[in-house]
Amino acid sequence: TDLGEDSMYLRSFSSRLPVVIIVYTDDFAASGDDDLALKTIRHVQTIFGLTSETEDAQLALYIGVERVPLGVGQDGCRRVLLHQYKYARHFVTDFEQRHNGGKALKAIATPLPDQQDHRAEAEGEAPDAIPDLSACAAEVNGKALWMAKGTRKDLATSCLRIARRLTRWSREADSMLFRTMRYIKGSVSLGLMFVGHSGDLPLLVVK
């Protein structure tokens, strides 16, 4: 269904909630029940001639966000986990192969150096083991920002710091981006937990 807006469409299904399709400049995303959203994505692929298994898998990975219902806990609250595990794993593997000479990244626990040690970020040259990422910096940081906009708010600060350096790239920036990728390697399973209770509904309704 065309909603009269070039960036949003609905795919209706009888007795089921519709799938919402959001169109960006060079991409699109589908939101709805998993089986119907996948059916809709494959229909769009067919329209544009993307029918191979490889392209299908790549597109599913690019959409990225997955939902895991966790049921109702002992406190009566329903929990839902949103994550981008498959996207993050594919992102890291692709980075290792294309930009790190096929070498596995060593995972770390934080995306930024110790905030109390300002010298850690201001140090001049990065170690020789860190590759020159100037040619791929915008692409790699853009993918990390996609995760930050989705379920990985913990990446936002480092991604924004890197983005400010894209027009004046340096070895220091290489070090920052490389560290961010090492952090993603060690945190692919992180996501957002949504907790709600039916008793909260009156507090969420604006009268």
JSON list of C-alpha atoms in Angstrom, two decimals:
[
{"chain": "A", "resi": 1, "resn": "THR", "atom": "CA", "xyz": [0.00, 0.00, 0.00]},
{"chain": "A", "resi": 2, "resn": "ASP", "atom": "CA", "xyz": [1.38, 3.41, -0.99]},
{"chain": "A", "resi": 3, "resn": "LEU", "atom": "CA", "xyz": [0.80, 5.80, 1.91]},
{"chain": "A", "resi": 4, "resn": "GLY", "atom": "CA", "xyz": [1.33, 8.88, -0.25]},
{"chain": "A", "resi": 5, "resn": "GLU", "atom": "CA", "xyz": [4.84, 9.16, 1.17]},
{"chain": "A", "resi": 6, "resn": "ASP", "atom": "CA", "xyz": [7.81, 8.09, -0.97]},
{"chain": "A", "resi": 7, "resn": "SER", "atom": "CA", "xyz": [9.73, 6.71, 2.02]},
{"chain": "A", "resi": 8, "resn": "MET", "atom": "CA", "xyz": [7.09, 4.48, 3.67]},
{"chain": "A", "resi": 9, "resn": "TYR", "atom": "CA", "xyz": [4.89, 1.61, 2.45]},
{"chain": "A", "resi": 10, "resn": "LEU", "atom": "CA", "xyz": [2.69, -1.07, 4.03]},
{"chain": "A", "resi": 11, "resn": "ARG", "atom": "CA", "xyz": [2.40, -4.69, 2.93]},
{"chain": "A", "resi": 12, "resn": "SER", "atom": "CA", "xyz": [-0.97, -5.96, 4.20]},
{"chain": "A", "resi": 13, "resn": "PHE", "atom": "CA", "xyz": [-1.74, -9.54, 5.25]},
{"chain": "A", "resi": 14, "resn": "SER", "atom": "CA", "xyz": [-5.18, -10.85, 6.19]},
{"chain": "A", "resi": 15, "resn": "SER", "atom": "CA", "xyz": [-5.66, -11.46, 9.94]},
{"chain": "A", "resi": 16, "resn": "ARG", "atom": "CA", "xyz": [-2.10, -10.33, 10.64]},
{"chain": "A", "resi": 17, "resn": "LEU", "atom": "CA", "xyz": [-0.42, -7.03, 11.37]},
{"chain": "A", "resi": 18, "resn": "PRO", "atom": "CA", "xyz": [1.04, -5.38, 8.25]},
{"chain": "A", "resi": 19, "resn": "VAL", "atom": "CA", "xyz": [4.73, -5.11, 7.46]},
{"chain": "A", "resi": 20, "resn": "VAL", "atom": "CA", "xyz": [6.08, -1.55, 7.38]},
{"chain": "A", "resi": 21, "resn": "ILE", "atom": "CA", "xyz": [8.71, -0.84, 4.71]},
{"chain": "A", "resi": 22, "resn": "ILE", "atom": "CA", "xyz": [10.95, 2.20, 5.21]},
{"chain": "A", "resi": 23, "resn": "VAL", "atom": "CA", "xyz": [12.90, 3.37, 2.15]},
{"chain": "A", "resi": 24, "resn": "TYR", "atom": "CA", "xyz": [16.16, 5.28, 2.50]},
{"chain": "A", "resi": 25, "resn": "THR", "atom": "CA", "xyz": [18.30, 6.88, -0.21]},
{"chain": "A", "resi": 26, "resn": "ASP", "atom": "CA", "xyz": [20.19, 3.66, -0.94]},
{"chain": "A", "resi": 27, "resn": "ASP", "atom": "CA", "xyz": [18.57, 1.06, 1.30]},
{"chain": "A", "resi": 28, "resn": "PHE", "atom": "CA", "xyz": [15.29, -0.12, 2.81]},
{"chain": "A", "resi": 29, "resn": "ALA", "atom": "CA", "xyz": [14.20, -1.79, 6.05]},
{"chain": "A", "resi": 30, "resn": "ALA", "atom": "CA", "xyz": [11.16, -3.92, 6.87]},
{"chain": "A", "resi": 31, "resn": "SER", "atom": "CA", "xyz": [9.49, -4.14, 10.28]},
{"chain": "A", "resi": 32, "resn": "GLY", "atom": "CA", "xyz": [6.85, -6.68, 11.30]},
{"chain": "A", "resi": 33, "resn": "ASP", "atom": "CA", "xyz": [6.41, -10.30, 12.36]},
{"chain": "A", "resi": 34, "resn": "ASP", "atom": "CA", "xyz": [9.56, -12.19, 11.40]},
{"chain": "A", "resi": 35, "resn": "ASP", "atom": "CA", "xyz": [7.99, -14.58, 8.89]},
{"chain": "A", "resi": 36, "resn": "LEU", "atom": "CA", "xyz": [5.99, -11.86, 7.14]},
{"chain": "A", "resi": 37, "resn": "ALA", "atom": "CA", "xyz": [8.89, -9.40, 7.12]},
{"chain": "A", "resi": 38, "resn": "LEU", "atom": "CA", "xyz": [11.14, -12.03, 5.51]},
{"chain": "A", "resi": 39, "resn": "LYS", "atom": "CA", "xyz": [8.43, -12.83, 2.95]},
{"chain": "A", "resi": 40, "resn": "THR", "atom": "CA", "xyz": [8.18, -9.14, 2.12]},
{"chain": "A", "resi": 41, "resn": "ILE", "atom": "CA", "xyz": [11.95, -8.72, 1.82]},
{"chain": "A", "resi": 42, "resn": "ARG", "atom": "CA", "xyz": [12.13, -11.66, -0.58]},
{"chain": "A", "resi": 43, "resn": "HIS", "atom": "CA", "xyz": [9.30, -10.18, -2.65]},
{"chain": "A", "resi": 44, "resn": "VAL", "atom": "CA", "xyz": [11.22, -6.90, -2.93]},
{"chain": "A", "resi": 45, "resn": "GLN", "atom": "CA", "xyz": [14.34, -8.85, -3.88]},
{"chain": "A", "resi": 46, "resn": "THR", "atom": "CA", "xyz": [12.42, -10.56, -6.68]},
{"chain": "A", "resi": 47, "resn": "ILE", "atom": "CA", "xyz": [11.23, -7.21, -8.01]},
{"chain": "A", "resi": 48, "resn": "PHE", "atom": "CA", "xyz": [14.82, -5.98, -8.25]},
{"chain": "A", "resi": 49, "resn": "GLY", "atom": "CA", "xyz": [16.26, -9.27, -9.50]},
{"chain": "A", "resi": 50, "resn": "LEU", "atom": "CA", "xyz": [18.10, -10.19, -6.30]},
{"chain": "A", "resi": 51, "resn": "THR", "atom": "CA", "xyz": [17.27, -13.86, -6.21]},
{"chain": "A", "resi": 52, "resn": "SER", "atom": "CA", "xyz": [20.52, -15.71, -5.42]},
{"chain": "A", "resi": 53, "resn": "GLU", "atom": "CA", "xyz": [21.02, -17.29, -2.00]},
{"chain": "A", "resi": 54, "resn": "THR", "atom": "CA", "xyz": [24.13, -15.20, -1.41]},
{"chain": "A", "resi": 55, "resn": "GLU", "atom": "CA", "xyz": [22.33, -11.93, -2.07]},
{"chain": "A", "resi": 56, "resn": "ASP", "atom": "CA", "xyz": [19.41, -13.08, 0.07]},
{"chain": "A", "resi": 57, "resn": "ALA", "atom": "CA", "xyz": [21.74, -13.83, 2.97]},
{"chain": "A", "resi": 58, "resn": "GLN", "atom": "CA", "xyz": [23.61, -10.56, 2.55]},
{"chain": "A", "resi": 59, "resn": "LEU", "atom": "CA", "xyz": [20.39, -8.55, 2.55]},
{"chain": "A", "resi": 60, "resn": "ALA", "atom": "CA", "xyz": [19.07, -10.31, 5.63]},
{"chain": "A", "resi": 61, "resn": "LEU", "atom": "CA", "xyz": [22.35, -9.55, 7.40]},
{"chain": "A", "resi": 62, "resn": "TYR", "atom": "CA", "xyz": [22.19, -5.92, 6.30]},
{"chain": "A", "resi": 63, "resn": "ILE", "atom": "CA", "xyz": [18.73, -5.38, 7.80]},
{"chain": "A", "resi": 64, "resn": "GLY", "atom": "CA", "xyz": [20.29, -6.66, 10.97]},
{"chain": "A", "resi": 65, "resn": "VAL", "atom": "CA", "xyz": [17.86, -6.15, 13.86]},
{"chain": "A", "resi": 66, "resn": "GLU", "atom": "CA", "xyz": [16.43, -9.32, 15.43]},
{"chain": "A", "resi": 67, "resn": "ARG", "atom": "CA", "xyz": [13.77, -9.69, 18.14]},
{"chain": "A", "resi": 68, "resn": "VAL", "atom": "CA", "xyz": [13.76, -12.38, 20.82]},
{"chain": "A", "resi": 69, "resn": "PRO", "atom": "CA", "xyz": [10.62, -12.61, 23.04]},
{"chain": "A", "resi": 70, "resn": "LEU", "atom": "CA", "xyz": [11.70, -13.77, 26.51]},
{"chain": "A", "resi": 71, "resn": "GLY", "atom": "CA", "xyz": [8.23, -14.18, 28.02]},
{"chain": "A", "resi": 72, "resn": "VAL", "atom": "CA", "xyz": [6.95, -13.02, 31.38]},
{"chain": "A", "resi": 73, "resn": "GLY", "atom": "CA", "xyz": [9.23, -13.15, 34.42]},
{"chain": "A", "resi": 74, "resn": "GLN", "atom": "CA", "xyz": [8.37, -13.80, 38.07]},
{"chain": "A", "resi": 75, "resn": "ASP", "atom": "CA", "xyz": [7.84, -10.07, 38.51]},
{"chain": "A", "resi": 76, "resn": "GLY", "atom": "CA", "xyz": [4.99, -10.14, 35.97]},
{"chain": "A", "resi": 77, "resn": "CYS", "atom": "CA", "xyz": [6.94, -8.12, 33.43]},
{"chain": "A", "resi": 78, "resn": "ARG", "atom": "CA", "xyz": [7.25, -9.15, 29.81]},
{"chain": "A", "resi": 79, "resn": "ARG", "atom": "CA", "xyz": [10.72, -8.94, 28.29]},
{"chain": "A", "resi": 80, "resn": "VAL", "atom": "CA", "xyz": [11.86, -8.59, 24.69]},
{"chain": "A", "resi": 81, "resn": "LEU", "atom": "CA", "xyz": [15.49, -8.54, 23.56]},
{"chain": "A", "resi": 82, "resn": "LEU", "atom": "CA", "xyz": [16.49, -6.65, 20.41]},
{"chain": "A", "resi": 83, "resn": "HIS", "atom": "CA", "xyz": [19.95, -7.43, 19.07]},
{"chain": "A", "resi": 84, "resn": "GLN", "atom": "CA", "xyz": [22.12, -7.35, 15.94]},
{"chain": "A", "resi": 85, "resn": "TYR", "atom": "CA", "xyz": [24.24, -10.41, 16.65]},
{"chain": "A", "resi": 86, "resn": "LYS", "atom": "CA", "xyz": [24.34, -11.81, 13.11]},
{"chain": "A", "resi": 87, "resn": "TYR", "atom": "CA", "xyz": [25.00, -8.39, 11.62]},
{"chain": "A", "resi": 88, "resn": "ALA", "atom": "CA", "xyz": [27.82, -7.70, 14.10]},
{"chain": "A", "resi": 89, "resn": "ARG", "atom": "CA", "xyz": [29.43, -11.09, 13.53]},
{"chain": "A", "resi": 90, "resn": "HIS", "atom": "CA", "xyz": [29.28, -10.65, 9.75]},
{"chain": "A", "resi": 91, "resn": "PHE", "atom": "CA", "xyz": [30.61, -7.08, 10.06]},
{"chain": "A", "resi": 92, "resn": "VAL", "atom": "CA", "xyz": [33.63, -8.18, 12.12]},
{"chain": "A", "resi": 93, "resn": "THR", "atom": "CA", "xyz": [34.43, -11.15, 9.86]},
{"chain": "A", "resi": 94, "resn": "ASP", "atom": "CA", "xyz": [34.22, -8.96, 6.76]},
{"chain": "A", "resi": 95, "resn": "PHE", "atom": "CA", "xyz": [36.52, -6.36, 8.37]},
{"chain": "A", "resi": 96, "resn": "GLU", "atom": "CA", "xyz": [39.08, -9.01, 9.33]},
{"chain": "A", "resi": 97, "resn": "GLN", "atom": "CA", "xyz": [39.15, -10.39, 5.79]},
{"chain": "A", "resi": 98, "resn": "ARG", "atom": "CA", "xyz": [39.10, -7.15, 3.83]},
{"chain": "A", "resi": 99, "resn": "HIS", "atom": "CA", "xyz": [40.95, -4.69, 6.04]},
{"chain": "A", "resi": 100, "resn": "ASN", "atom": "CA", "xyz": [43.06, -6.67, 8.52]},
{"chain": "A", "resi": 101, "resn": "GLY", "atom": "CA", "xyz": [44.86, -9.05, 6.20]},
{"chain": "A", "resi": 102, "resn": "GLY", "atom": "CA", "xyz": [42.68, -11.99, 7.19]},
{"chain": "A", "resi": 103, "resn": "LYS", "atom": "CA", "xyz": [43.94, -11.84, 10.77]},
{"chain": "A", "resi": 104, "resn": "ALA", "atom": "CA", "xyz": [41.48, -12.25, 13.63]},
{"chain": "A", "resi": 105, "resn": "LEU", "atom": "CA", "xyz": [40.90, -9.23, 15.83]},
{"chain": "A", "resi": 106, "resn": "LYS", "atom": "CA", "xyz": [41.74, -9.49, 19.52]},
{"chain": "A", "resi": 107, "resn": "ALA", "atom": "CA", "xyz": [38.61, -8.64, 21.50]},
{"chain": "A", "resi": 108, "resn": "ILE", "atom": "CA", "xyz": [38.65, -5.88, 24.12]},
{"chain": "A", "resi": 109, "resn": "ALA", "atom": "CA", "xyz": [36.12, -4.81, 26.74]},
{"chain": "A", "resi": 110, "resn": "THR", "atom": "CA", "xyz": [35.72, -1.06, 26.07]},
{"chain": "A", "resi": 111, "resn": "PRO", "atom": "CA", "xyz": [35.36, 1.02, 22.88]},
{"chain": "A", "resi": 112, "resn": "LEU", "atom": "CA", "xyz": [37.43, 3.92, 24.22]},
{"chain": "A", "resi": 113, "resn": "PRO", "atom": "CA", "xyz": [40.62, 4.25, 26.29]},
{"chain": "A", "resi": 114, "resn": "ASP", "atom": "CA", "xyz": [40.44, 5.02, 29.99]},
{"chain": "A", "resi": 115, "resn": "GLN", "atom": "CA", "xyz": [38.56, 8.30, 30.13]},
{"chain": "A", "resi": 116, "resn": "GLN", "atom": "CA", "xyz": [40.82, 9.55, 32.96]},
{"chain": "A", "resi": 117, "resn": "ASP", "atom": "CA", "xyz": [43.93, 9.08, 30.84]},
{"chain": "A", "resi": 118, "resn": "HIS", "atom": "CA", "xyz": [43.55, 11.72, 28.16]},
{"chain": "A", "resi": 119, "resn": "ARG", "atom": "CA", "xyz": [47.03, 10.94, 26.84]},
{"chain": "A", "resi": 120, "resn": "ALA", "atom": "CA", "xyz": [45.80, 7.53, 25.66]},
{"chain": "A", "resi": 121, "resn": "GLU", "atom": "CA", "xyz": [43.74, 9.11, 22.87]},
{"chain": "A", "resi": 122, "resn": "ALA", "atom": "CA", "xyz": [46.20, 11.93, 22.20]},
{"chain": "A", "resi": 123, "resn": "GLU", "atom": "CA", "xyz": [49.22, 9.72, 21.58]},
{"chain": "A", "resi": 124, "resn": "GLY", "atom": "CA", "xyz": [50.71, 10.30, 18.14]},
{"chain": "A", "resi": 125, "resn": "GLU", "atom": "CA", "xyz": [51.44, 7.32, 15.91]},
{"chain": "A", "resi": 126, "resn": "ALA", "atom": "CA", "xyz": [49.41, 4.14, 16.21]},
{"chain": "A", "resi": 127, "resn": "PRO", "atom": "CA", "xyz": [51.28, 0.81, 16.43]},
{"chain": "A", "resi": 128, "resn": "ASP", "atom": "CA", "xyz": [52.50, -0.63, 13.14]},
{"chain": "A", "resi": 129, "resn": "ALA", "atom": "CA", "xyz": [50.20, -3.62, 13.65]},
{"chain": "A", "resi": 130, "resn": "ILE", "atom": "CA", "xyz": [47.19, -1.39, 13.00]},
{"chain": "A", "resi": 131, "resn": "PRO", "atom": "CA", "xyz": [46.41, -1.19, 9.27]},
{"chain": "A", "resi": 132, "resn": "ASP", "atom": "CA", "xyz": [45.93, 2.02, 7.33]},
{"chain": "A", "resi": 133, "resn": "LEU", "atom": "CA", "xyz": [42.14, 2.42, 7.37]},
{"chain": "A", "resi": 134, "resn": "SER", "atom": "CA", "xyz": [41.88, 5.78, 5.61]},
{"chain": "A", "resi": 135, "resn": "ALA", "atom": "CA", "xyz": [40.35, 4.33, 2.43]},
{"chain": "A", "resi": 136, "resn": "CYS", "atom": "CA", "xyz": [37.63, 2.38, 4.23]},
{"chain": "A", "resi": 137, "resn": "ALA", "atom": "CA", "xyz": [37.06, 4.57, 7.30]},
{"chain": "A", "resi": 138, "resn": "ALA", "atom": "CA", "xyz": [33.76, 6.10, 6.15]},
{"chain": "A", "resi": 139, "resn": "GLU", "atom": "CA", "xyz": [32.35, 2.69, 5.18]},
{"chain": "A", "resi": 140, "resn": "VAL", "atom": "CA", "xyz": [33.42, 0.91, 8.38]},
{"chain": "A", "resi": 141, "resn": "ASN", "atom": "CA", "xyz": [32.33, 3.70, 10.70]},
{"chain": "A", "resi": 142, "resn": "GLY", "atom": "CA", "xyz": [29.04, 3.97, 8.82]},
{"chain": "A", "resi": 143, "resn": "LYS", "atom": "CA", "xyz": [28.31, 0.31, 9.52]},
{"chain": "A", "resi": 144, "resn": "ALA", "atom": "CA", "xyz": [29.18, 0.79, 13.19]},
{"chain": "A", "resi": 145, "resn": "LEU", "atom": "CA", "xyz": [26.86, 3.84, 13.27]},
{"chain": "A", "resi": 146, "resn": "TRP", "atom": "CA", "xyz": [24.08, 1.67, 11.84]},
{"chain": "A", "resi": 147, "resn": "MET", "atom": "CA", "xyz": [24.49, -0.57, 14.88]},
{"chain": "A", "resi": 148, "resn": "ALA", "atom": "CA", "xyz": [24.61, 2.46, 17.20]},
{"chain": "A", "resi": 149, "resn": "LYS", "atom": "CA", "xyz": [21.32, 3.72, 15.73]},
{"chain": "A", "resi": 150, "resn": "GLY", "atom": "CA", "xyz": [19.78, 0.28, 16.20]},
{"chain": "A", "resi": 151, "resn": "THR", "atom": "CA", "xyz": [20.53, -1.73, 19.33]},
{"chain": "A", "resi": 152, "resn": "ARG", "atom": "CA", "xyz": [24.09, -0.70, 20.22]},
{"chain": "A", "resi": 153, "resn": "LYS", "atom": "CA", "xyz": [23.96, 2.71, 21.89]},
{"chain": "A", "resi": 154, "resn": "ASP", "atom": "CA", "xyz": [27.30, 1.88, 23.54]},
{"chain": "A", "resi": 155, "resn": "LEU", "atom": "CA", "xyz": [28.98, 2.54, 20.16]},
{"chain": "A", "resi": 156, "resn": "ALA", "atom": "CA", "xyz": [27.59, 6.05, 19.69]},
{"chain": "A", "resi": 157, "resn": "THR", "atom": "CA", "xyz": [30.36, 8.07, 21.37]},
{"chain": "A", "resi": 158, "resn": "SER", "atom": "CA", "xyz": [33.27, 6.33, 19.65]},
{"chain": "A", "resi": 159, "resn": "CYS", "atom": "CA", "xyz": [31.52, 6.44, 16.26]},
{"chain": "A", "resi": 160, "resn": "LEU", "atom": "CA", "xyz": [30.86, 10.18, 16.55]},
{"chain": "A", "resi": 161, "resn": "ARG", "atom": "CA", "xyz": [34.47, 10.85, 17.55]},
{"chain": "A", "resi": 162, "resn": "ILE", "atom": "CA", "xyz": [35.65, 8.91, 14.52]},
{"chain": "A", "resi": 163, "resn": "ALA", "atom": "CA", "xyz": [33.17, 10.68, 12.23]},
{"chain": "A", "resi": 164, "resn": "ARG", "atom": "CA", "xyz": [34.63, 14.06, 13.19]},
{"chain": "A", "resi": 165, "resn": "ARG", "atom": "CA", "xyz": [38.02, 12.85, 11.93]},
{"chain": "A", "resi": 166, "resn": "LEU", "atom": "CA", "xyz": [36.95, 11.53, 8.52]},
{"chain": "A", "resi": 167, "resn": "THR", "atom": "CA", "xyz": [37.99, 14.70, 6.66]},
{"chain": "A", "resi": 168, "resn": "ARG", "atom": "CA", "xyz": [41.39, 14.89, 8.39]},
{"chain": "A", "resi": 169, "resn": "TRP", "atom": "CA", "xyz": [42.30, 11.26, 8.82]},
{"chain": "A", "resi": 170, "resn": "SER", "atom": "CA", "xyz": [45.40, 10.29, 10.78]},
{"chain": "A", "resi": 171, "resn": "ARG", "atom": "CA", "xyz": [47.10, 7.31, 12.37]},
{"chain": "A", "resi": 172, "resn": "GLU", "atom": "CA", "xyz": [45.43, 8.33, 15.62]},
{"chain": "A", "resi": 173, "resn": "ALA", "atom": "CA", "xyz": [42.08, 7.91, 13.87]},
{"chain": "A", "resi": 174, "resn": "ASP", "atom": "CA", "xyz": [43.22, 4.51, 12.57]},
{"chain": "A", "resi": 175, "resn": "SER", "atom": "CA", "xyz": [43.84, 3.51, 16.19]},
{"chain": "A", "resi": 176, "resn": "MET", "atom": "CA", "xyz": [40.40, 4.70, 17.30]},
{"chain": "A", "resi": 177, "resn": "LEU", "atom": "CA", "xyz": [38.54, 2.86, 14.52]},
{"chain": "A", "resi": 178, "resn": "PHE", "atom": "CA", "xyz": [40.60, -0.30, 14.99]},
{"chain": "A", "resi": 179, "resn": "ARG", "atom": "CA", "xyz": [39.85, -0.25, 18.73]},
{"chain": "A", "resi": 180, "resn": "THR", "atom": "CA", "xyz": [36.13, 0.14, 18.01]},
{"chain": "A", "resi": 181, "resn": "MET", "atom": "CA", "xyz": [36.22, -2.94, 15.79]},
{"chain": "A", "resi": 182, "resn": "ARG", "atom": "CA", "xyz": [38.05, -4.91, 18.49]},
{"chain": "A", "resi": 183, "resn": "TYR", "atom": "CA", "xyz": [35.35, -3.86, 20.95]},
{"chain": "A", "resi": 184, "resn": "ILE", "atom": "CA", "xyz": [32.56, -4.97, 18.58]},
{"chain": "A", "resi": 185, "resn": "LYS", "atom": "CA", "xyz": [34.38, -8.31, 18.21]},
{"chain": "A", "resi": 186, "resn": "GLY", "atom": "CA", "xyz": [34.14, -8.81, 21.97]},
{"chain": "A", "resi": 187, "resn": "SER", "atom": "CA", "xyz": [30.54, -7.64, 22.34]},
{"chain": "A", "resi": 188, "resn": "VAL", "atom": "CA", "xyz": [28.59, -9.07, 19.37]},
{"chain": "A", "resi": 189, "resn": "SER", "atom": "CA", "xyz": [25.88, -10.48, 21.64]},
{"chain": "A", "resi": 190, "resn": "LEU", "atom": "CA", "xyz": [24.92, -7.19, 23.31]},
{"chain": "A", "resi": 191, "resn": "GLY", "atom": "CA", "xyz": [21.50, -5.66, 22.64]},
{"chain": "A", "resi": 192, "resn": "LEU", "atom": "CA", "xyz": [18.58, -3.78, 24.15]},
{"chain": "A", "resi": 193, "resn": "MET", "atom": "CA", "xyz": [16.25, -5.33, 26.72]},
{"chain": "A", "resi": 194, "resn": "PHE", "atom": "CA", "xyz": [12.72, -3.93, 26.79]},
{"chain": "A", "resi": 195, "resn": "VAL", "atom": "CA", "xyz": [10.71, -4.60, 29.95]},
{"chain": "A", "resi": 196, "resn": "GLY", "atom": "CA", "xyz": [7.03, -3.80, 30.30]},
{"chain": "A", "resi": 197, "resn": "HIS", "atom": "CA", "xyz": [4.05, -4.55, 32.50]},
{"chain": "A", "resi": 198, "resn": "SER", "atom": "CA", "xyz": [0.37, -4.11, 31.69]},
{"chain": "A", "resi": 199, "resn": "GLY", "atom": "CA", "xyz": [0.06, -1.96, 34.80]},
{"chain": "A", "resi": 200, "resn": "ASP", "atom": "CA", "xyz": [2.42, 0.57, 33.21]},
{"chain": "A", "resi": 201, "resn": "LEU", "atom": "CA", "xyz": [0.05, 1.33, 30.34]},
{"chain": "A", "resi": 202, "resn": "PRO", "atom": "CA", "xyz": [-1.84, 4.22, 32.04]},
{"chain": "A", "resi": 203, "resn": "LEU", "atom": "CA", "xyz": [1.48, 5.93, 32.61]},
{"chain": "A", "resi": 204, "resn": "LEU", "atom": "CA", "xyz": [2.33, 5.77, 28.91]},
{"chain": "A", "resi": 205, "resn": "VAL", "atom": "CA", "xyz": [-0.92, 7.20, 27.55]},
{"chain": "A", "resi": 206, "resn": "VAL", "atom": "CA", "xyz": [-1.12, 10.96, 27.06]},
{"chain": "A", "resi": 207, "resn": "LYS", "atom": "CA", "xyz": [-4.66, 12.21, 27.69]}
]
